[in-house]
Tab-separated table of N, CA, C and O in Angstrom:
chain	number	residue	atom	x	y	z
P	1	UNK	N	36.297	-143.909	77.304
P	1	UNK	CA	35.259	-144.919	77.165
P	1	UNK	C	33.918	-144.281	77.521
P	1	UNK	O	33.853	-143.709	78.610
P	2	UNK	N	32.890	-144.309	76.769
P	2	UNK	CA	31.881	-143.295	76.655
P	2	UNK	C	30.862	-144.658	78.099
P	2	UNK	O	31.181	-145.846	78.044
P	3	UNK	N	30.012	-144.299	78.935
P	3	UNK	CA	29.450	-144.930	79.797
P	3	UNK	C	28.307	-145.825	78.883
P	3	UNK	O	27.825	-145.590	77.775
P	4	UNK	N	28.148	-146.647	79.580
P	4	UNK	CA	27.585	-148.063	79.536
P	4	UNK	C	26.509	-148.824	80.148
P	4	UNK	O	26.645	-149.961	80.601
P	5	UNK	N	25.349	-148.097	80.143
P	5	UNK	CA	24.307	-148.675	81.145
P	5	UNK	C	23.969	-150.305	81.057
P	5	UNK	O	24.239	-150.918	80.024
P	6	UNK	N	23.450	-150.873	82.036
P	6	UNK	CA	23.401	-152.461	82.516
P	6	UNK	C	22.925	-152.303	80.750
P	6	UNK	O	23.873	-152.441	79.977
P	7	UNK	N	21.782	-152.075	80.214
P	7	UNK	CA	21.040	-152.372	79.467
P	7	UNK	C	21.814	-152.640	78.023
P	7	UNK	O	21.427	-153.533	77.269
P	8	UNK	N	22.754	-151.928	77.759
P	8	UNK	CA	23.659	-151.976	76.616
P	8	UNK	C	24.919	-152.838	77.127
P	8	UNK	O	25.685	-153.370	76.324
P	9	UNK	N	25.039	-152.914	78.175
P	9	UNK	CA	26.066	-154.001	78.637
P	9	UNK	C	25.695	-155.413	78.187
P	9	UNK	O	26.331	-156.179	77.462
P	10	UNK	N	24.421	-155.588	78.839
P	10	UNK	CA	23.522	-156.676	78.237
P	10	UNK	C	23.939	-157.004	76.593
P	10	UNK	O	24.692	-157.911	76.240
P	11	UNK	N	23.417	-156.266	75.913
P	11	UNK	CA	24.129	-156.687	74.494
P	11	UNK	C	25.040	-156.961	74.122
P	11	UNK	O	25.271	-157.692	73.159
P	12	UNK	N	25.959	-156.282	74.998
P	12	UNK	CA	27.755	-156.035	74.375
P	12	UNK	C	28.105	-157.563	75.177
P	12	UNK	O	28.894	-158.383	74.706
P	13	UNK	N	27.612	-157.686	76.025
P	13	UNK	CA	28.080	-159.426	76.309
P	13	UNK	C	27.141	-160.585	75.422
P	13	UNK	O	27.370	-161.795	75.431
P	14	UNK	N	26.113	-159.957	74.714
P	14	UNK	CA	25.723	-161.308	74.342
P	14	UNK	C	26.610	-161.114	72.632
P	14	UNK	O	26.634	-162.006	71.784
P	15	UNK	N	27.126	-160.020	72.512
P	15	UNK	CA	27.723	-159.833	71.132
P	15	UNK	C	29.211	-160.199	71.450
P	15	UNK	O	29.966	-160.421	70.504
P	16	UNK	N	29.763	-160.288	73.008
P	16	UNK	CA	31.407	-160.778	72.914
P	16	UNK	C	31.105	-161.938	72.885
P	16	UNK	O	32.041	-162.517	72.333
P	17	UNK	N	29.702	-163.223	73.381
P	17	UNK	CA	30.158	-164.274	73.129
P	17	UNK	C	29.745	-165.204	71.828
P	17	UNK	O	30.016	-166.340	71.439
P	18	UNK	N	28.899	-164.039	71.346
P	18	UNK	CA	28.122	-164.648	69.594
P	18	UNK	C	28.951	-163.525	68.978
P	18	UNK	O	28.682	-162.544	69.671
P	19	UNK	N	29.433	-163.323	68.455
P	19	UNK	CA	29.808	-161.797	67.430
P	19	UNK	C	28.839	-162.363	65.891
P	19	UNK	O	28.601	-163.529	65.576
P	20	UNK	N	28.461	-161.181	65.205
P	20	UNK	CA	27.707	-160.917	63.955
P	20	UNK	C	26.549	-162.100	63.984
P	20	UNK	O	26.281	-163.196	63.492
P	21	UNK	N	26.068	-161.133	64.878
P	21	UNK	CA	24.354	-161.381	65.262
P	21	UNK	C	23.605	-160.316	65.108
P	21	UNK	O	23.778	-159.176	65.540
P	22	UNK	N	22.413	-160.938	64.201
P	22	UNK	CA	21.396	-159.743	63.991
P	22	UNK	C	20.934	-159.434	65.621
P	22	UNK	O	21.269	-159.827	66.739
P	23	UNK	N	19.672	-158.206	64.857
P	23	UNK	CA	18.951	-157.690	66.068
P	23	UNK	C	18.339	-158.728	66.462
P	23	UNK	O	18.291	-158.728	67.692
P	24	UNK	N	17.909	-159.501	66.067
P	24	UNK	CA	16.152	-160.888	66.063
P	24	UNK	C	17.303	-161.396	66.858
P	24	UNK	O	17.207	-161.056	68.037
P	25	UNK	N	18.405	-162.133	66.575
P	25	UNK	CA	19.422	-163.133	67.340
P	25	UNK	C	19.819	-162.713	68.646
P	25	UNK	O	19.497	-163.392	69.620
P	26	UNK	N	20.577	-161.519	68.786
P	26	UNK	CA	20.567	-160.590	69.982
P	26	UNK	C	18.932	-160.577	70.914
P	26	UNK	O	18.562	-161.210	71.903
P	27	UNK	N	18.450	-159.850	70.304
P	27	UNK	CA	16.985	-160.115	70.710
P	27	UNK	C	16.653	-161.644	71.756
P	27	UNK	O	16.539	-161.783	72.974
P	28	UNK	N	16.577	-162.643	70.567
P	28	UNK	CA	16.303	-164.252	71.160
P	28	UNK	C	17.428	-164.676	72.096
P	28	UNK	O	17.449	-165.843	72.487
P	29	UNK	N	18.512	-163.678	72.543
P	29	UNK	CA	19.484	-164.777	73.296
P	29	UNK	C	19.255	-163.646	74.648
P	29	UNK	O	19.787	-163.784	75.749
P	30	UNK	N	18.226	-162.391	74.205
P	30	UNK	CA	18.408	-161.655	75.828
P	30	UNK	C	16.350	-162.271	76.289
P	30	UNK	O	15.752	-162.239	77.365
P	31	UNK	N	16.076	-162.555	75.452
P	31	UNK	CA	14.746	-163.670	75.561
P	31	UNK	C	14.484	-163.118	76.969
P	31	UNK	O	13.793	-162.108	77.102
P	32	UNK	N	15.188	-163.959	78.363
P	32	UNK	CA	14.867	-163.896	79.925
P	32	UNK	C	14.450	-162.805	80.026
P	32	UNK	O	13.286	-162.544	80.327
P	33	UNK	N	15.180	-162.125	79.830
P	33	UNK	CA	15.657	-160.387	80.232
P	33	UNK	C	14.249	-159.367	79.904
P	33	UNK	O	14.222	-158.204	80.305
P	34	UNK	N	13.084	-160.000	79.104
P	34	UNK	CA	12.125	-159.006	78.663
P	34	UNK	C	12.168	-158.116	77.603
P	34	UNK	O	11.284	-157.275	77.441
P	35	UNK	N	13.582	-158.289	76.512
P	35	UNK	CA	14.142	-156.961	76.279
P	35	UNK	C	13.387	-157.193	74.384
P	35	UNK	O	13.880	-158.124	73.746
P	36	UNK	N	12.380	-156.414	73.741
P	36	UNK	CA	12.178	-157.098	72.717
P	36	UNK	C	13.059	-156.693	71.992
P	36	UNK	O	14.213	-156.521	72.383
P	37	UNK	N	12.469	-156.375	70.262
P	37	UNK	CA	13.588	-156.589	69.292
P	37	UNK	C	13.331	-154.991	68.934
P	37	UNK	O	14.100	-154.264	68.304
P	38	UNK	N	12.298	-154.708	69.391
P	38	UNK	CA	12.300	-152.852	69.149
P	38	UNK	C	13.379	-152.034	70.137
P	38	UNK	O	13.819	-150.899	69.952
P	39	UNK	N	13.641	-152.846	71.117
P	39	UNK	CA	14.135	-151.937	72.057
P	39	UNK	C	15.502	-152.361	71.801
P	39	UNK	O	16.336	-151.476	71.993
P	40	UNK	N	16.200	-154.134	71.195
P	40	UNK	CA	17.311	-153.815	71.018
P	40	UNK	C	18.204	-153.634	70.106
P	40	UNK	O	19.426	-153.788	70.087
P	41	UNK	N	16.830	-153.009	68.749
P	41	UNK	CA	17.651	-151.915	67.597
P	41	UNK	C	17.920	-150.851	68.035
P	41	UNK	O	18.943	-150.280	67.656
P	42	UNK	N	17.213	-150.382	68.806
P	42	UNK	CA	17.393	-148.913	69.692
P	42	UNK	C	18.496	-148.759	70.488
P	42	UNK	O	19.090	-147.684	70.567
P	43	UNK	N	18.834	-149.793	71.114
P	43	UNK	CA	20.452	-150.382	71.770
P	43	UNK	C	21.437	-150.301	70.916
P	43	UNK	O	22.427	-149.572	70.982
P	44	UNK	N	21.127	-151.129	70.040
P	44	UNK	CA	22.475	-151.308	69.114
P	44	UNK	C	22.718	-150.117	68.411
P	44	UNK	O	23.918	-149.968	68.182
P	45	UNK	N	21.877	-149.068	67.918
P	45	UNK	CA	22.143	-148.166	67.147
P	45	UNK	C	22.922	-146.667	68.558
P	45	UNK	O	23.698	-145.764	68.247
P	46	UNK	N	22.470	-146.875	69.666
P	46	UNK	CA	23.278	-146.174	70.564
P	46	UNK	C	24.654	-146.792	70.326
P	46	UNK	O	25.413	-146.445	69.421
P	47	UNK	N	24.914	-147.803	71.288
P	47	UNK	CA	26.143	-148.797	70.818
P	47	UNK	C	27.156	-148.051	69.737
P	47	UNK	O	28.154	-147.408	70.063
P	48	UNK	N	26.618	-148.303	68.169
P	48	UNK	CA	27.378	-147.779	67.397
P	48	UNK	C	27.407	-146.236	67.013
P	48	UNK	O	27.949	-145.703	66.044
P	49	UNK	N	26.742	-145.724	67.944
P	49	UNK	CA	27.058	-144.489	68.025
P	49	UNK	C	27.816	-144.053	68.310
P	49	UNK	O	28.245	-143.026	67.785
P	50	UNK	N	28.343	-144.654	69.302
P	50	UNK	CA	29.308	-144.587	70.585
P	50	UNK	C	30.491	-145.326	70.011
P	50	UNK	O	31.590	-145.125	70.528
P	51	UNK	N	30.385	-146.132	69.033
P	51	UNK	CA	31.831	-146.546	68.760
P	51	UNK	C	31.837	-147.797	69.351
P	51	UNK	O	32.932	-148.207	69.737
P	52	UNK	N	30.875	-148.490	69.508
P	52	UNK	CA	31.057	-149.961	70.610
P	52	UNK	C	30.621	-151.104	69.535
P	52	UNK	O	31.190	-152.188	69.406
P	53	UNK	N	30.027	-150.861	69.141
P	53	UNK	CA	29.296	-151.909	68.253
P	53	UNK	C	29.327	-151.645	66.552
P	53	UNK	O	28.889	-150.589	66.096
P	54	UNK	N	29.793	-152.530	65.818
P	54	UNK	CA	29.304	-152.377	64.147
P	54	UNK	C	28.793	-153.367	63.314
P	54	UNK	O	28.928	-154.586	63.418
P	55	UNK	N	28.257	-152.791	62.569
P	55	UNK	CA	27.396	-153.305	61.795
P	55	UNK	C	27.926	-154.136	60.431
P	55	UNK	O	28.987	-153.699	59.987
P	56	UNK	N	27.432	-155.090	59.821
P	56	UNK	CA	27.883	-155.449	58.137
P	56	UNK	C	26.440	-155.468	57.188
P	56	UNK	O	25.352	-155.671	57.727
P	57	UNK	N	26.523	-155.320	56.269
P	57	UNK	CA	25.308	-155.786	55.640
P	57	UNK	C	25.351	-157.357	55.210
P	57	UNK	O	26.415	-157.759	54.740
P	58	UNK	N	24.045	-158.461	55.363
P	58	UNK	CA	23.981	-159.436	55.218
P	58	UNK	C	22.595	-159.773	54.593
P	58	UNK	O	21.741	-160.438	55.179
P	59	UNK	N	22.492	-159.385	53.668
P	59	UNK	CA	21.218	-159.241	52.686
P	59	UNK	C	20.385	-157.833	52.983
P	59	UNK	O	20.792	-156.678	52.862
P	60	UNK	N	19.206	-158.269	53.373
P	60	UNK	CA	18.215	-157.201	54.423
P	60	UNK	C	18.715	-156.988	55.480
P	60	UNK	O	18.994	-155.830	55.792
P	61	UNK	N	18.952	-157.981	56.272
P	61	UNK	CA	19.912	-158.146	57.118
P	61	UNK	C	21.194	-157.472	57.989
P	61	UNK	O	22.235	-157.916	57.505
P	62	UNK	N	21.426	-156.700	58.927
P	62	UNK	CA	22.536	-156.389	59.414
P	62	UNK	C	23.000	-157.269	60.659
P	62	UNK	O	22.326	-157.738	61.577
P	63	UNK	N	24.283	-157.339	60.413
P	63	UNK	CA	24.768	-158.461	61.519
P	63	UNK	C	25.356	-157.759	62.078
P	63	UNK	O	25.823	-156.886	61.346
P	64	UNK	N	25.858	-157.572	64.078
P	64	UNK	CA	26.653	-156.873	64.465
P	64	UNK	C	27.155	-157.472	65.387
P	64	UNK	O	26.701	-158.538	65.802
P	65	UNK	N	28.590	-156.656	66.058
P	65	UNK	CA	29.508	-157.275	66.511
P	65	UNK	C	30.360	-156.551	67.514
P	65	UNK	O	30.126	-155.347	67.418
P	66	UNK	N	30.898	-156.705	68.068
P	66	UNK	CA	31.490	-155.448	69.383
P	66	UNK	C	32.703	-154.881	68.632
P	66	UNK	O	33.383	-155.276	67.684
P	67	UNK	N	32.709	-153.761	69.453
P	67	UNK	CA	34.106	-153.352	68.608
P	67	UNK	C	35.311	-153.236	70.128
P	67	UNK	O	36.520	-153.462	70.187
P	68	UNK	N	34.583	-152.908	70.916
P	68	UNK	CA	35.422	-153.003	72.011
P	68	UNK	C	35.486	-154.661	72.724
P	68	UNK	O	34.685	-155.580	72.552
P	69	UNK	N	36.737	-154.636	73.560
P	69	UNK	CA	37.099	-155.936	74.332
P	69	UNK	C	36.407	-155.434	75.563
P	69	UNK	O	36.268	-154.273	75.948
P	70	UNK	N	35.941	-156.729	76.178
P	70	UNK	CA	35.427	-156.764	77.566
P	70	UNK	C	36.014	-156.209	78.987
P	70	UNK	O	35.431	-155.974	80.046
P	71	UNK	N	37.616	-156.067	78.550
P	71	UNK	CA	38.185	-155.589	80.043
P	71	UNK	C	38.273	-153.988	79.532
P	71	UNK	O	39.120	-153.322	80.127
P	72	UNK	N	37.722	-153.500	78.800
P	72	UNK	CA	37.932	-151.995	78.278
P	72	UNK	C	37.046	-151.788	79.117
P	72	UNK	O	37.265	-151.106	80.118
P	73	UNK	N	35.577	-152.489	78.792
P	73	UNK	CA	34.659	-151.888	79.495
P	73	UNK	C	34.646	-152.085	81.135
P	73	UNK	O	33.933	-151.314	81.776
P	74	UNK	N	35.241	-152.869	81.681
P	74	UNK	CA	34.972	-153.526	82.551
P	74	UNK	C	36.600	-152.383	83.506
P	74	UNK	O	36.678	-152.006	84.675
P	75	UNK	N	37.440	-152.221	82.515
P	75	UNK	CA	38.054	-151.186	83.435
P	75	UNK	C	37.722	-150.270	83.495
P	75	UNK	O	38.420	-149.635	84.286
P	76	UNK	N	36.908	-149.667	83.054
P	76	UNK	CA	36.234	-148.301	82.584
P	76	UNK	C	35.286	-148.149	83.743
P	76	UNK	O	35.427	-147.122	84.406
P	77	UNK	N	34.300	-149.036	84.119
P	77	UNK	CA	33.103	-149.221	85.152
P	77	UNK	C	34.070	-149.391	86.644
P	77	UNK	O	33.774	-148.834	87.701
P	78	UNK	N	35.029	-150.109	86.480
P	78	UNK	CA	35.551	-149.974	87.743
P	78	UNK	C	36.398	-148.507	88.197
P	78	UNK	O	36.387	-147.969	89.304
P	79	UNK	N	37.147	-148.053	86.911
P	79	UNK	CA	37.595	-146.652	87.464
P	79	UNK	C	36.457	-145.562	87.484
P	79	UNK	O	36.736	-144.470	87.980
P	80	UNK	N	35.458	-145.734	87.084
P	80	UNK	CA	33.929	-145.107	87.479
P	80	UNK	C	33.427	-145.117	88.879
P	80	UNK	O	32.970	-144.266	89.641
P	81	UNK	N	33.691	-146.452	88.943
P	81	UNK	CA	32.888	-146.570	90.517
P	81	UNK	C	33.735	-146.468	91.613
P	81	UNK	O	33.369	-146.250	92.768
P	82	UNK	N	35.044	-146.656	91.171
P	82	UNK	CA	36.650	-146.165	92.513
P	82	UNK	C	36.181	-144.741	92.812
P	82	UNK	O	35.632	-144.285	93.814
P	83	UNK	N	36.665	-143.989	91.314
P	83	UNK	CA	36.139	-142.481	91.626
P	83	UNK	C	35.131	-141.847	92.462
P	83	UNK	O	35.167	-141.083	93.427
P	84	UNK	N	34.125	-142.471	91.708
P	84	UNK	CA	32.709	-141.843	92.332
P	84	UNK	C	32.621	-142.110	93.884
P	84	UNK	O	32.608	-141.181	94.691
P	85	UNK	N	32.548	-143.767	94.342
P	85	UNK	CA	32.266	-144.102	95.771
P	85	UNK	C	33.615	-144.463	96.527
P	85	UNK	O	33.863	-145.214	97.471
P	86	UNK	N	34.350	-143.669	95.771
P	86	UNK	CA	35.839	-144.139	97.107
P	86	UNK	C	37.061	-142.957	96.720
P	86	UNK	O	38.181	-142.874	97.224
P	87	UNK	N	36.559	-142.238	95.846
P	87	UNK	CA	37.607	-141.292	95.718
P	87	UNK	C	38.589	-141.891	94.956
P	87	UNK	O	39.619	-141.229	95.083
P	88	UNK	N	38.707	-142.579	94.421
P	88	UNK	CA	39.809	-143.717	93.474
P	88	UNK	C	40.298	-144.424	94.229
P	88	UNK	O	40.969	-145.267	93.633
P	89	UNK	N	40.331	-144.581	95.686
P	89	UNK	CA	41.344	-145.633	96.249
P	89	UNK	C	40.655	-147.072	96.159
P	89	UNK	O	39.495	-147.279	96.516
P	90	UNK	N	41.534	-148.061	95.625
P	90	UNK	CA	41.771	-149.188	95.726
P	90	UNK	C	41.366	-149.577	97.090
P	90	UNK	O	40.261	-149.877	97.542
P	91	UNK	N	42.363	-149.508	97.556
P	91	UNK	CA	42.418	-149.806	99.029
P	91	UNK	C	41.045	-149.257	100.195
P	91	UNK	O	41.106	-149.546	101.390
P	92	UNK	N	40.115	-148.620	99.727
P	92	UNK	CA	39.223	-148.058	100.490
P	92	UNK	C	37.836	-149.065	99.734
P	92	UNK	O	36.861	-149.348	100.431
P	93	UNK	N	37.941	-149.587	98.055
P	93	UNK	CA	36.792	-150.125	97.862
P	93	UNK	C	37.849	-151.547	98.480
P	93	UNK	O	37.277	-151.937	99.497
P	94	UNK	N	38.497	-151.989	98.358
P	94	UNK	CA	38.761	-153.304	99.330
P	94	UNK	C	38.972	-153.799	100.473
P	94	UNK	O	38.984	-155.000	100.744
P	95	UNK	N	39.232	-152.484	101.541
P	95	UNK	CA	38.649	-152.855	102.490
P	95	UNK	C	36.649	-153.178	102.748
P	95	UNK	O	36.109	-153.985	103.505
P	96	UNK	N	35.963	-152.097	101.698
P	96	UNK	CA	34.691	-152.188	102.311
P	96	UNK	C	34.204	-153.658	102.021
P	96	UNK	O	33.281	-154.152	102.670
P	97	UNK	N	34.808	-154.281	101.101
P	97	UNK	CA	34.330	-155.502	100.570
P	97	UNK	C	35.214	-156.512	101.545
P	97	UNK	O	34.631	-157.574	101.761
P	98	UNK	N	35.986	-156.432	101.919
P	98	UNK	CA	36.478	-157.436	103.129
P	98	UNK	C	35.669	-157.238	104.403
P	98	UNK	O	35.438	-158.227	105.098
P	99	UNK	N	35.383	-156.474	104.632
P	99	UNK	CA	33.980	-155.848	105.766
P	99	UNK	C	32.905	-156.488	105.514
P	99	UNK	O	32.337	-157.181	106.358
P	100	UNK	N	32.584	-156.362	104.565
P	100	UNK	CA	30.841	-156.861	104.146
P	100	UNK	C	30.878	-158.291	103.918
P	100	UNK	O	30.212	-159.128	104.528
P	101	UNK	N	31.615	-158.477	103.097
P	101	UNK	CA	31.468	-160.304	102.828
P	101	UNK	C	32.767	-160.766	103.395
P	101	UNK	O	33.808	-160.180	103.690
P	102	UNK	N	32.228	-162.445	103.472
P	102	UNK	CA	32.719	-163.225	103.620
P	102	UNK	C	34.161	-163.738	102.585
P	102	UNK	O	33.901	-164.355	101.552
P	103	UNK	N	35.462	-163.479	102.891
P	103	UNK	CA	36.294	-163.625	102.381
P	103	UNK	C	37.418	-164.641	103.080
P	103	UNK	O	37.999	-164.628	104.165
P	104	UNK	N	37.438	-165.609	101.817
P	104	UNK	CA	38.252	-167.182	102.347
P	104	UNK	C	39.553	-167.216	102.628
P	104	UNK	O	39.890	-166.040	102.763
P	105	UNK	N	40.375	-167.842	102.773
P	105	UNK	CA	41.677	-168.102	103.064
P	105	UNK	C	42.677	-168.110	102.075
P	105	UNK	O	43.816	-167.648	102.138
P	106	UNK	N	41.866	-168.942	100.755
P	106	UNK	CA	42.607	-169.031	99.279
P	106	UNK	C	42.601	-167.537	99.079
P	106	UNK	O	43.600	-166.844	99.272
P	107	UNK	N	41.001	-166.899	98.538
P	107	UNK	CA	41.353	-165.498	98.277
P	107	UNK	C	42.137	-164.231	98.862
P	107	UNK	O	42.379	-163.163	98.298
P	108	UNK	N	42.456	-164.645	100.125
P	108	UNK	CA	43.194	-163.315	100.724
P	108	UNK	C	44.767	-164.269	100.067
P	108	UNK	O	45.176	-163.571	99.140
P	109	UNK	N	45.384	-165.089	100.166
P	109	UNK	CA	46.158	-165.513	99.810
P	109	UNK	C	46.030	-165.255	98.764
P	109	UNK	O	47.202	-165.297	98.389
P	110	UNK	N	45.125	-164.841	97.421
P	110	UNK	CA	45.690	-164.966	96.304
P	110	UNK	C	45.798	-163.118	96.043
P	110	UNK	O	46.587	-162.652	95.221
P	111	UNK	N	44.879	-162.246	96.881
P	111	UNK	CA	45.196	-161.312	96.995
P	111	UNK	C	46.734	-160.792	97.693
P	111	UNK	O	47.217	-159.884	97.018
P	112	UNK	N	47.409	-161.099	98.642
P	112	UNK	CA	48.986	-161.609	98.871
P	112	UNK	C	49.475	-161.165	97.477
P	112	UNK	O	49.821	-160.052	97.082
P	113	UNK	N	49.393	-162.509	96.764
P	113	UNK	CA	50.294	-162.837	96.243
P	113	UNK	C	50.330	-161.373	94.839
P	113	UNK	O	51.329	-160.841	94.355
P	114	UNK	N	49.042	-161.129	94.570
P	114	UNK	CA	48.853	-160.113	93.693
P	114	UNK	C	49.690	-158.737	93.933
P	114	UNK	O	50.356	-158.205	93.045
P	115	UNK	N	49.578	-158.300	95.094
P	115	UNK	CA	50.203	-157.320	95.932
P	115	UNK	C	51.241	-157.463	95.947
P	115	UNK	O	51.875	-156.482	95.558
P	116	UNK	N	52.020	-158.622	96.350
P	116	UNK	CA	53.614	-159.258	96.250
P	116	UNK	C	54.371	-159.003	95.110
P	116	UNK	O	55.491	-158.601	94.794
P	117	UNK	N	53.085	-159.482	94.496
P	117	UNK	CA	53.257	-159.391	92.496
P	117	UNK	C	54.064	-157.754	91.937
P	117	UNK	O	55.180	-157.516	91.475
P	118	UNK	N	52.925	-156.915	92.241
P	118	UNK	CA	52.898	-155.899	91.897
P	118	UNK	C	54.113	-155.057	92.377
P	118	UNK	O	54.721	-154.240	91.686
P	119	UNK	N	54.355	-155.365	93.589
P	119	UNK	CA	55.330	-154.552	94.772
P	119	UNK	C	56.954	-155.020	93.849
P	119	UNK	O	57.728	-154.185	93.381
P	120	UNK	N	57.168	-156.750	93.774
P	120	UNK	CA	58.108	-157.125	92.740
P	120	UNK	C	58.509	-156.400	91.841
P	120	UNK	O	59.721	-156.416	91.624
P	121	UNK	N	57.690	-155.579	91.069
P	121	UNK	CA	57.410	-155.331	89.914
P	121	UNK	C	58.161	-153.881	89.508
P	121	UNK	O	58.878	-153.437	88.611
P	122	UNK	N	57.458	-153.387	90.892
P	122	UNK	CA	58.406	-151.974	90.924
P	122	UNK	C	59.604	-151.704	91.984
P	122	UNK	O	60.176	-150.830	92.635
P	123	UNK	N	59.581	-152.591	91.793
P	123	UNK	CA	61.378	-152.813	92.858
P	123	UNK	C	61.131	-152.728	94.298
P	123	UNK	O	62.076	-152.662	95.084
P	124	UNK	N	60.287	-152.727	94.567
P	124	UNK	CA	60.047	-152.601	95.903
P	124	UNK	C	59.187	-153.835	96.658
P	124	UNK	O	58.381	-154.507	96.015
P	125	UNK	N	59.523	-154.137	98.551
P	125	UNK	CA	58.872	-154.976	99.210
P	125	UNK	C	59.537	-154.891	100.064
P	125	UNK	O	59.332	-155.562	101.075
């Protein structure tokens, strides 16, 4: 999975929840964001560089659309950031986040049960 800055992430979510949207449409739905329509042809044409995004013709018009699913990318950024700030362990980015924030009763319970899950899974507990 080729890396993914916030800025092209930005697109690739406003294209998983509109798919075959021009640039102007993409453009008008990142509106908040500052991002105009020069900067996100310049996006999209990285994008499909990379294999993330494609294009159709629709008159003058090109409409585009993701080519990847959301947990591709989204596992991709997390085995990025295990690596980089924890050495890959699991267990070292979840303790730091049980440290820092505030974590409820449901969620450690549903973390349990995930762990339980998993342990099931491979014959072991």
């Amino acid at each position: 999975m080729p890396r993914v800055p916030n800025s092209e992430l930005d697109l690739l979510q406003v294209l998983w929840s509109r798919p075959n949207q021009t640039a102007k449409e993409v453009a008008e739905a990142l509106e908040g964001k500052g991002v105009g329509i020069s900067s996100v042809q310049t996006l999209l044409r990285r994008l499909e560089s990379k294999g993330l995004v494609a294009h159709t013709a629709d008159g003058k018009a090109f409409r585009f659309s993701a080519t990847c699913e959301p947990n591709t990318v989204r596992v991709a950024h997390a085995r990025a950031l295990l690596d980089r700030m924890f050495g890959g362990a699991i267990s070292g980015f979840v303790t730091q986040l049980m440290d820092e924030e505030e974590v409820s009763d449901e969620e450690l319970r549903e973390l349990r049960e995930l762990v339980d899950s998993k342990l099931k899974e491979r014959g072991k507990k």
